[in-house]
Amino acid sequence: MIIVSNRLPVTAKQEEGTVQFVPSVGGLATGLRSVHAAGEGLWVGWPGIAADALRGKETAVCRDLADVHCVPVFLTARDVRDYYGGFSNRTVWPLFHYFTQHATYDRGHWDAYRRVNERFAAATAEVARPGDTVWVQDYHLMLVPALLRARLPDVRIGFFLHIPFPSYEVFRLLPWRREILEGLLGADLVGFHTHDYVGHFLDAVHALLGRGHASGEVDGGERPVRADAFPMGIDYDRFRTAAEAPAARREAGRIRRHVGDRKVILSVDRLDYTKGVLERLEAFDLFLAENPAWRERVTLIFLLVPSRTRVEEYRDLKRQIDERVGRINGRHGSVGWVPIWYLYRSVPFERLVALYRAADVALVTPLRDGMNLVAKEYVASQVDGDGVLVLSEFAGAAQELGEALLVNPNDVPGLARAIGEALELPKRERVERMRRMQERVAAHTVEAWAADFLAELGARGRPEHVPQPLEREAADRLAAAYTKAESRLLLLDYDGTLVPFAPTPAQARPDRELRTLLSRLAEGSRNEVVIVSGRDRETLAAWLGDLDVGLVAEHGAWVRERGGAWRATVSRDAAWKARVRPLLERYLRRTPGAILEEKAFALAWHFRRAEPYASRLRVPELREELRDLAAQLALHVLEGDHVIEVKAGPFHKGLAAARWLEREWGFVLAMGDDRTDEDLFASLPAGCWTIKVGGSRSRAAYRLPGPPDVRALLARLAGGRR
Ligand code: ADQ
């Protein structure tokens, strides 16, 4: 697997003429590091130092990076300025976070973006081999999927966007909106943090490219492309273990001693206008003004990591923050009490975790945020389990962390009230809310996120089940194989295959022509005809019981061999659960609000309380995947009101056919028109003739339009040599 992202997981630093490497910071680098470390793969990206400064040392850098499975893309200072500082951070970043007032539309920046994306695609194409999987990350590289696809049609390409995808009304402001969408659609799978972003993306694709979608699968184009939500998690154990370690306990104790018996509120961000820092400060100011009783009893630890320091908006913002912190401390502080402890720097991991552990309240209130990992890191590091998370409803994380105190960060008085509420929440409630969030954050780790994305991407590579039309040449071969064979088995579905659908089931009784056809086919010792139907056995027996054919009723619950009596098929043990549970759990992770109920002989997946948009997408998918698995394991899938239940089902058409397939046959033909016939097709060994009647997707090798064509084919076989 090859990961492609703007930055490599290590950053090159020049010190006294030699190049050193340090781990890169940020959610993406941290999150994917474990994925990269786990496999044999490569990581393609910029090493974080301008090529101009490296002159002559490129080869050495390449060599050092190769040792850690990294492939550098060298960028000049100008590239970095225009592609990264320019298009990525002054066009895409503000626009996608709904800061349209900060977005610039500079053609020079766009040209640089295209040029650098080309360079990333070329560097990736150089190391990728057919059959590889390439996972492109984030908004800096949205053109790479299509550029790479043009070079390497045979690689599997995934793309993940770590920031929001804005609603169409905002996205359409971009002059190069089509190019961006076309770039992304070069991927097989385009992933986002939330279902809202998926919806926005699909809206834009529809509006701008005229391509609709069915359950997230984009219509048209040369290859199927899927858009889907994969909420990113964190390395839970890393935070948990560090927070429980003696070092963190000591450090947390030290912080607490400094603070005294005051409550600690924590705020941690990268400096960015999307993070709602000014609004947060204003709310804290208002809170102190309106709640004099809390003065001297609370301290806000306010951590900002410098970022994009060369961009004007960021320098401006920094100035405003400095001023505001100064004003609040001046206004409310007293001798011995500084309301805000302000740290403008990156802090080491252990210290960050100790702060998370020590904090009574975490204020995570971005105006917009793709996900926000700080919220999850705080939850993971809460060893005592009674901290309160105040979370913006505009962070992707809010969709998973519903037990947080959710706020609208633009509503400053509301935010001030939420601070008060968080400080006064009774212990029992704090513990209960935190416990639930911890369970979820612990289960939905960054590893699970990557595994889910890659599993879905892997599944994209499966050949499409599109049967070929049974045209003259194939029909001739089929007829020749039939004629040549000494023994032949014909497995025929009834409704929709041998007879067209009638207004009521009772009206679909066999006509004279069909009965004659079937009895001619069944004549003699070389042929065995089995009608494999979902109908009840009484009807089948009444309509066809007098013919010399085998019968399968109720999708395989009952079988009657030629000349025999009806027999019920047997039930099986419950080992199936271990195979089905992981699938249901995977969908649980991806459908906020769904729950899994385990019964003695069944697994029930309830989605009554699930987020509606998520379940609209997920349920049909789960249904589809379950169908395949259920067919393999002979399970029964039942659908109730907002519940999908899987039971140890003893039957399906494929299993029922197995008793005939135990014998040797020179020729096997199966025909059917609906889903239940897929079980039959799936169960047949290679070399059998399989024909789907009507429709387009099927496991069958061939297709015929409808019952008249089926009858014509059967008549041809019956008319041949017996
Ligand atoms: P970011 O905008 O960088 O990520 P976030 O998800 O909060 O935002 O990640 C920030 C990371 O920086 C966290 O892992 C945090 O621990 C670390 N950090 C913050 N302050 C720090 C400090 N003072 N010292 C050291 N470390 C600090 C983008 C998107 C997000 C999305 C991620 C992942 O903007 O919405 O969640 O990618 O997809």
Short mmCIF file of C-alpha atoms in Angstrom, two decimals, residues 91 95 171 193 213 219 266 293 295 329 373 379 416 420 464 479 527 547 569 663 667 713 722:
data_model
loop_
_atom_site.label_atom_id
_atom_site.label_comp_id
_atom_site.label_asym_id
_atom_site.label_seq_id
_atom_site.Cartn_x
_atom_site.Cartn_y
_atom_site.Cartn_z
CA THR A 91 -8.45 29.00 -1.28
CA LEU A 95 -13.78 27.92 1.41
CA PHE A 171 -18.41 24.82 -3.12
CA HIS A 193 -15.53 12.12 8.11
CA HIS A 213 -25.82 8.38 -7.46
CA ASP A 219 -23.52 7.03 -11.82
CA LEU A 266 -8.59 23.29 29.01
CA ALA A 293 -19.03 33.53 42.32
CA ARG A 295 -13.99 34.20 40.03
CA ASN A 329 -6.59 38.67 32.58
CA LEU A 373 -9.17 14.87 17.31
CA VAL A 379 -11.99 11.64 26.25
CA ALA A 416 -20.87 31.08 28.42
CA GLY A 420 -21.24 27.21 33.81
CA GLU A 464 -18.59 -6.46 -11.28
CA ALA A 479 -26.75 -26.50 -26.83
CA ASN A 527 -32.06 -35.66 -17.74
CA LEU A 547 -44.59 -34.42 -13.83
CA THR A 569 -34.13 -29.68 5.23
CA ARG A 663 -23.92 -36.65 -8.19
CA PHE A 667 -24.08 -30.66 -17.97
CA LEU A 713 -33.93 -22.09 -25.16
CA ARG A 722 -32.11 -37.22 -26.34
#
